[in-house]
Every structure is written in C-alpha cells, then in structure tokens.
Amino acid sequence: MPMYQVKPVFGDDIKTDLPTCMYKLPNIHAQRSASGCSEHALQNGTEVDPAFRDLEVRQDNIMRRLYELKAAVDGLAKTVTTPDADLDQTVTSLSQSPTATSFSGTADLDSLLGKDLGALRDIVINANPARPPLTLLVLHAMLCQRYRVLSSVHVHSSVSGVPAQLLSCLGPRHADSYVRQRFQLGFTLIWKDVSKLQMKFSIQNMCPIEGEANVARFLFRLVAPYPSDPALATLVDSWVDTAFFQLAEGSAKERSAVLRALNGTLGRDPWLAGPELSLADIACYCCVLQTGPAASSPANVQRWLKACENLGHFGPANPLLQ
Amino acid sequence: MTKDAVQGAAEEADQAQSKKGLKKQQKEAEKAAKKAEKQAKLAADTQSTDEDDFAKDRYGVPQMVQSQQKLDRVLVRVQKLTPEKADQLIWVRARIHTSRAKGKQCFLVLRQQQFNVQALVAVGERASKQMVKFAANINKESIVDVEAMVRKVEQKIESCTQQDVELHIERIFVISQAEPRLPLQLEDCVRPDGEGDEDGRATVNQDTRLDNRVIDLRTTTSQAIFRLQSGVCQLFRDTLTNKGFVEIQTPKIISAASEGGANVFTVSYFKTSAYLAQSPQLYKQMCICADFDKVFCVGPVFRAEDSNTHRHLTEFVGLDIELAFNYHYHEVIESITDTMVQIFKGLREKFQTEIQTVGKQYSSEPFRFLEPTLRLEYTEGVAMLREAGVDMGDEEDLSTPNEKLLGRLVKEKYDTDFYVLDKYPLAVRPFYTMPDPNDKKYSNSYDMFMRGEEILSGAQRIHDAQLLTERAIHHNIDLEKIKSYIDSFRYGAPPHGGGGIGLERVCMLYLGLHNVRQVSMFPRDPKRLTP
C-alpha cells in the first residue's frame, strides 16, 4: 500500500556559508532524497573505481614480468661467472622459490630475514676461543662476497688472553666501518666463555641458536638456497650432523668410519650432496682438517680436499689450522 | 645493732601478734642482716683486691695523646695478622667492634677499616680479674692500643676477616673513648636488604645513615666503596697520563652558563653575580685551541636541577676528557672507551676484595663488557626499541625508561653492560655539536651507557667559528654572552671532541648499586646540605 508522499520541508540546494574549521559531513537530506538505502550501501562498497583496479592489476603484471626477466638474467650471469654452477639447477630453483634467488641485495635479505626495520641486521655469535668455529669463518667469507657485511670481533670480559690470530680472524676492517648504516648485514663475533657456540639474531622473535652446526645452516641459507629437493636437503643436514658430532667430537674409531663413508660417497659424486658444493662439503672439510692431518685420509677424500681448497672459500680458516 | 632494734620492736608487738607472725618477722630480719653483711664483705674484698691487682699497669685510660712522647712502637695492621705472625708479641691500634664478656674471659672483635680480628682477655698470669672487667666495659667504637700474642686457632673464626689467628691480649689502653650510645649500630648498616625483615631486626634507612655519615662510613661496605672509587680516579689518571694526556685545573666560578641557563647555581660575586660551573666544557675546548692536544680534568661539577632521583646530585665529581683528533671523531670514542675498559679491567684485577665486600651487602651480577667496546648507532637503538614494541619518533630523545629498556635489550643480545650509542639526532644535542656530514638530521655525538644508564655524553665539537655562530643563532643563544667562546676558534682550532663522566655514577653502576648517594661521601642534593 503506497504511503503518503510528503514534500520535503526545505529544498536540498540551500547554499549556506559553513565555517572552514569544522568537519564536513555530506548533507543527509540530499542523500535521502537522491537514492534509497540499499542503493546507498552499494555505492559505499564500490567506492574504488573499477578503472583504477584494472590499472593496478596491469601494473602488477608488468612488475612481475620485469622481476622474472631480472631473475633470468641473474641466473645467466651466475652460470657465466661461476663455471661449475649448473644451469638447470639454477633455473629450476628459480621457478620453485623465486624469492630466494631472483632478487639480490636488500630485497633478498628482507624476504629471508623479515621486514626491514631501517637499521643494520646484526648477527651476534658467541664463540669460545678454545674452539674457533672454522665453518662459520668460511661462511662469513662467503657472506662478504654476496652482501655488504660489517664484521667485527670483540672479546668478552669472561675470557682473557685471546690469541692475536683470533682477533683478526674476520680479516682487516672494512674501510667504511665507521658508518654502520652503509652495510646490509652485521657479523659480530664475540670471544666468550661459553660451553656451546651461540648465535643471537633477533632477540624479540628468536631464541638463541646453539651449536655450530645449526648456526652454519642459518648462515648458509643467506648465501645460497638450500636444495629444494627434500631428500637432498636432508642429506646435507645429515652430513653436517655427522661432521660435527662424529668427526669433530667422536672417537678415533668413529672418525675413521666417517672417513670411509666420505670416501665412498666422493667416489660417486664430485661433492658430498650431488653436483654442487653445499654446506655438507664446507662442514666436513673444516672438521676433517681440524681433527687430523690430510695425508692420512683415503684417496677420494684427498682429491675432494684439494678440490675444496681450489675453490678459494677456505682462505680465512687456514691460518687457524695448525 | 639492727638485730637488737628488730628484737625490741618484736617485744613491743608481742601481745598483738601471734607467735607464728613473730617467728616469720624474725627470720626476715635475720636474712636482711646477712645480706648486708655479705655486701659489706664483698665491698671490702674488692677494695682489698683492687689494691693488690697485679696487672693494674697493664690496662687503663692513659693521658690524651698530645704528642708528649715518641715511642718506638710498631703498630701492626690488622690486615697483616696472618698465621705467619703466630706466637709473636705485637701492638695493634684498632676500634672495639664488639665485646662479649663471659665469666673470666672477654672476647673482643677489633676492627681496623674493613678488616677485623678476634681478641681475647682471660684471667691468668698476665691479666687480672679487674683487667677483664675493664676490657668488657670499654664502649663500642672506642679506639684502643693493644699488646697481644698472636695465636693460631684450630677452628676458623667465621665472623672475622682474619680467620686463622686470634689475639691474646696482654695490655690494653683506651686511646679514645666513644660515647656509650651510638646513633646507629654498624651491624644494622651492613645487613643485606631483606635479611633484617626476616629476623625482625632493625634496618637503617638511607637518611639516618647520611645524617650520621661518619659512623656509616666506618662500615665495611662503605670502606670498600670509597676505596674502589679512589681506584677509579687513580686508574682514570694513570690510563690517560700513559696516553699522553695533560691534567688541567679549570675555574669553577664562571661568568656565563656553558650549557643552557636553567640549571646553574648563581653566586654573588662582589658587585655582580657569577655561576658555578656545570662542566669544564668551555675551558677544555680553550685548552685544545691553546695546543694542549689531549687534556683531562678531575673536579667538582654543579647542577642546579631540582630532581630528587636515585642518580642525580647537585654536586658531583666530573671526569672530563677533551682531545684533538686527526680525521674522524671515532678516534675520540675509541680513546674514551679504551680508557673505560682499562678502568674496568683494573678494578677487576686490583679491587676484587672490595667488589666482593660490597657484593655481600648489595648483591649484583659482575660487570660485563666487550673489548673493543660495542658501538651502536642511534637508528639501530631506535629499531631495537621499536622491535620491542616502543613507539618513538626518529628524532626523539631517549627517555629514561627507554634508555633502561635499550640497555636490557643490548645486554640480552651482546651480553655487555657497557656500550656506546653513536649518531644522536642533532635536535636533541647542545649547539656546539658537530652535525653529521651525510645526514643533517643526525650529529657526531654519542652517549655511553653502563647497566642501561647514561654515564657519559660527548660529541665532536664545532671548531669553526662561523658554523658555531650559525648553530648558536639556530638555538636562539645570545651571541654576546658566548663571544669569548666563539672568538677562541677564530685563530685556528684543531678538530676535537670529548666527553664528561660522572665519577659517582661510574662507581654506582659498576657495583650495581641503586642510589648514587651511597657512592658520594657527603652527598649534595636539593634536600641535603649537611653533613
């Protein structure tokens, strides 16, 4: 049943001089007279012009294509500059985890380590001078090749008389080290009386990471992506465990068993986890050399040790090996 | 005679009283008589023994020391009383810390500064009954000269610092008598916080202690604190002198305020007024302009801030450093932090007993530091705080709670109680601070923190008269008032930087104490002008 139509009491086009110091509200009378309630709600929901949304989508597409192109060029550049890198490997890993490899620089660290807080991301490692973490020194050198790393060595008050070679183990000071903001990553090594090597990174979100092996895994992920194949990734992890628990801390019997296993694996593959150098090789190399003379190892192991040395990553660890 | 009187009285009352009552009265009277007799006998006895006290020249209160004679007597330090000295006859001058008489023996604890030893007077060949009584009646805190034989003990004396020996006293003379009642007991002063509450024993509050500072300073804790403080000064001087610094003395009565006019004391100076120096800042810088290259200064500093906090005093001792550098002001930071680290190391090596003594009353974690000292930039500090959920602006100054929080965060990540925060926002620093060449928002200035509290504030200073004028105008400072200061940079001034440390704060924070008054011998704050 239609209701009475009542004429508006006053027209909605009255011009009034409003003071500028007040909030502006739409004229409620004008709204009511212009459209019904349901129409009004609809209008609120589609405030964004569809043309704008199209434009945004198109721009996103273009950006994504640009990133992909950049990633492909980066991959190519990598194969050209490092001869033993496998093209297929790079391309597959690229398609599976584009964020890990396709970007470089800050964007890369943002995706790996979380959002940028506008300050240096400082990795703090507490190590006992009685057991210098060789693997981490090697990884530090690799990090330096990839990022701008501010390295510093400190001595904690809990230890005294740290040898000079340990104080300079991260190489000479960077020429820019007086401006911390110019670096992407901080690597702070503190010689301290700790029973287990310890890494502190983001104290708000992470508990301190204990054990050289675990810290090595963390650092290696910043240098290169872990193998995307779960089996291969587990293999790498298991070699790292073997290196630190059986080679470095085990008895003579265990050590020789590991050396035999190494020899067998290295007979089939150039590196411990397939065709590419991985964390497994770095960890095992350091632990083998730390525990005994290289000459006493089996033939394949010796060949592999030579191959490792040829890569040039192990320079920083060498002065600390007797 | 009394007996007769009593009997007479009894006879008078004979009829009124019963036989029983009479007997009772008689007995009582006899008792009283016996008592009186005994007392008379005792008095006579003591008199007679007084006369033949064989040891009467072995104790007593001698004449006041007015330098009548110069004895060739060697007084051994209590600290040196070790088993090596066993069976030697020695002289000691010490205070009576406590005394406890027990029949024919009297145990004393003799104290000398923060060391004490147990001593014993026992009736025997050398000491008479009267001597033991005399020893037991000496008031606490009196100073005595004691001749005694050092004896090894079978069981360690846990309550003393010299645990392996005790003294068998042969002579004891009171050099200075203390009043019998002390305003506060030393034992109450050294009791750790909380322990007194459990036993229901008294604790002395800070104000009572400060009112009776002389007695409070005798406690082992106070002795250790001020010995350590002296060590800080000594190490500061030694380290800097070895680095080629020159110690300077600057005037404390100055004509114009050096940093902001609000917090200076005004003193009347003949017909005009003058101010008490807030820091030797201007004079340090003038010395640099006068080619002294590296200077330091130890002296009083005055702040007229009306803040009654645990870490503010109106007069404290400032350790100020200023040095010219070659190219980068980090040379200054390194020089200062190295000095601090040398001080921390020196304290750890030379003052371990003092640190432990203070730790017995005020327990705290040992002070931890890194070498070289950790340097963080202001933006990093802000980022750490933001990560912890603190909302603050880029150019905002650190508030005291944020300072403490940042200290905790740094301690958690780097495990150091000492660090430098570099590159403060220019807006929050004084006008003479050199701006950062790369970012105009920041400056070449730094603060140093111990246990999350600021101990040093410093910066590279502007050594260019023109830039200095510009910055002064920017801060709305009357150029006329600082004319002589700006003028000193017109005739060639080397780039330089420095900072000032509060001695009391360093001691307080190194020992992990909670109130700066504990480390100030006679503290001055808005409410305290005495003693």
mmCIF file with all atom_site columns, C-alpha atoms in Angstrom, chain A residues 117 119-120 122 124 153-157 173 177-182 188 190 192 200-205, chain B residues 328 330 334 348 367-377 379-380 383 387-388 409 412-415 438:
data_model
loop_
_atom_site.group_PDB
_atom_site.id
_atom_site.type_symbol
_atom_site.label_atom_id
_atom_site.label_alt_id
_atom_site.label_comp_id
_atom_site.label_asym_id
_atom_site.label_entity_id
_atom_site.label_seq_id
_atom_site.pdbx_PDB_ins_code
_atom_site.Cartn_x
_atom_site.Cartn_y
_atom_site.Cartn_z
_atom_site.occupancy
_atom_site.B_iso_or_equiv
_atom_site.pdbx_formal_charge
_atom_site.auth_seq_id
_atom_site.auth_comp_id
_atom_site.auth_asym_id
_atom_site.auth_atom_id
_atom_site.pdbx_PDB_model_num
ATOM 1  C CA . LEU A 1 117 ? 63.458 -2.004  10.337 1.00 0.00 ? 117 LEU A CA 1
ATOM 2  C CA . ALA A 1 119 ? 68.754 -0.473  10.739 1.00 0.00 ? 119 ALA A CA 1
ATOM 3  C CA . LEU A 1 120 ? 71.656 -2.856  10.447 1.00 0.00 ? 120 LEU A CA 1
ATOM 4  C CA . ASP A 1 122 ? 73.390 -7.710  13.270 1.00 0.00 ? 122 ASP A CA 1
ATOM 5  C CA . VAL A 1 124 ? 75.929 -11.959 17.027 1.00 0.00 ? 124 VAL A CA 1
ATOM 6  C CA . VAL A 1 153 ? 85.466 -9.123  16.592 1.00 0.00 ? 153 VAL A CA 1
ATOM 7  C CA . HIS A 1 154 ? 85.093 -8.460  20.323 1.00 0.00 ? 154 HIS A CA 1
ATOM 8  C CA . VAL A 1 155 ? 86.477 -10.087 23.446 1.00 0.00 ? 155 VAL A CA 1
ATOM 9  C CA . HIS A 1 156 ? 84.028 -10.573 26.279 1.00 0.00 ? 156 HIS A CA 1
ATOM 10 C CA . SER A 1 157 ? 85.174 -9.833  29.812 1.00 0.00 ? 157 SER A CA 1
ATOM 11 C CA . ARG A 1 173 ? 88.459 -3.814  8.999  1.00 0.00 ? 173 ARG A CA 1
ATOM 12 C CA . SER A 1 177 ? 83.156 0.555   9.046  1.00 0.00 ? 177 SER A CA 1
ATOM 13 C CA . TYR A 1 178 ? 82.612 3.901   10.777 1.00 0.00 ? 178 TYR A CA 1
ATOM 14 C CA . VAL A 1 179 ? 79.163 4.222   9.174  1.00 0.00 ? 179 VAL A CA 1
ATOM 15 C CA . ARG A 1 180 ? 77.177 1.180   10.213 1.00 0.00 ? 180 ARG A CA 1
ATOM 16 C CA . GLN A 1 181 ? 74.217 2.205   8.078  1.00 0.00 ? 181 GLN A CA 1
ATOM 17 C CA . ARG A 1 182 ? 76.122 1.509   4.868  1.00 0.00 ? 182 ARG A CA 1
ATOM 18 C CA . THR A 1 188 ? 79.688 -9.672  15.262 1.00 0.00 ? 188 THR A CA 1
ATOM 19 C CA . ILE A 1 190 ? 82.378 -12.312 20.382 1.00 0.00 ? 190 ILE A CA 1
ATOM 20 C CA . LYS A 1 192 ? 83.366 -15.509 25.198 1.00 0.00 ? 192 LYS A CA 1
ATOM 21 C CA . LYS A 1 200 ? 71.746 -14.316 18.751 1.00 0.00 ? 200 LYS A CA 1
ATOM 22 C CA . PHE A 1 201 ? 69.977 -12.549 15.953 1.00 0.00 ? 201 PHE A CA 1
ATOM 23 C CA . SER A 1 202 ? 66.513 -11.233 16.519 1.00 0.00 ? 202 SER A CA 1
ATOM 24 C CA . ILE A 1 203 ? 66.123 -11.336 20.272 1.00 0.00 ? 203 ILE A CA 1
ATOM 25 C CA . GLN A 1 204 ? 62.440 -10.493 20.117 1.00 0.00 ? 204 GLN A CA 1
ATOM 26 C CA . ASN A 1 205 ? 61.441 -13.364 17.840 1.00 0.00 ? 205 ASN A CA 1
ATOM 27 C CA . HIS B 2 328 ? 87.374 11.154  12.364 1.00 0.00 ? 328 HIS B CA 1
ATOM 28 C CA . HIS B 2 330 ? 85.685 7.904   16.283 1.00 0.00 ? 330 HIS B CA 1
ATOM 29 C CA . GLU B 2 334 ? 87.988 4.762   20.794 1.00 0.00 ? 334 GLU B CA 1
ATOM 30 C CA . ARG B 2 348 ? 88.644 -6.373  38.315 1.00 0.00 ? 348 ARG B CA 1
ATOM 31 C CA . PHE B 2 367 ? 80.099 -6.141  35.439 1.00 0.00 ? 367 PHE B CA 1
ATOM 32 C CA . ARG B 2 368 ? 80.481 -7.433  31.882 1.00 0.00 ? 368 ARG B CA 1
ATOM 33 C CA . PHE B 2 369 ? 81.997 -5.643  28.924 1.00 0.00 ? 369 PHE B CA 1
ATOM 34 C CA . LEU B 2 370 ? 83.405 -6.190  25.456 1.00 0.00 ? 370 LEU B CA 1
ATOM 35 C CA . GLU B 2 371 ? 86.755 -5.211  24.095 1.00 0.00 ? 371 GLU B CA 1
ATOM 36 C CA . PRO B 2 372 ? 86.726 -3.280  21.788 1.00 0.00 ? 372 PRO B CA 1
ATOM 37 C CA . THR B 2 373 ? 83.600 -1.631  23.123 1.00 0.00 ? 373 THR B CA 1
ATOM 38 C CA . LEU B 2 374 ? 80.381 -2.194  21.262 1.00 0.00 ? 374 LEU B CA 1
ATOM 39 C CA . ARG B 2 375 ? 79.256 0.813   19.242 1.00 0.00 ? 375 ARG B CA 1
ATOM 40 C CA . LEU B 2 376 ? 75.675 1.007   18.038 1.00 0.00 ? 376 LEU B CA 1
ATOM 41 C CA . GLU B 2 377 ? 74.120 3.797   16.053 1.00 0.00 ? 377 GLU B CA 1
ATOM 42 C CA . THR B 2 379 ? 68.917 4.414   14.438 1.00 0.00 ? 379 THR B CA 1
ATOM 43 C CA . GLU B 2 380 ? 69.823 0.870   15.421 1.00 0.00 ? 380 GLU B CA 1
ATOM 44 C CA . ALA B 2 383 ? 64.982 -0.028  15.648 1.00 0.00 ? 383 ALA B CA 1
ATOM 45 C CA . GLU B 2 387 ? 61.010 -4.155  17.591 1.00 0.00 ? 387 GLU B CA 1
ATOM 46 C CA . ALA B 2 388 ? 60.326 -4.450  21.326 1.00 0.00 ? 388 ALA B CA 1
ATOM 47 C CA . LEU B 2 409 ? 67.992 -5.402  25.008 1.00 0.00 ? 409 LEU B CA 1
ATOM 48 C CA . GLU B 2 412 ? 70.467 -9.686  26.049 1.00 0.00 ? 412 GLU B CA 1
ATOM 49 C CA . LYS B 2 413 ? 71.898 -9.650  22.555 1.00 0.00 ? 413 LYS B CA 1
ATOM 50 C CA . TYR B 2 414 ? 75.542 -8.740  23.164 1.00 0.00 ? 414 TYR B CA 1
ATOM 51 C CA . ASP B 2 415 ? 75.897 -9.542  26.890 1.00 0.00 ? 415 ASP B CA 1
ATOM 52 C CA . ASN B 2 438 ? 75.851 12.709  5.473  1.00 0.00 ? 438 ASN B CA 1
#
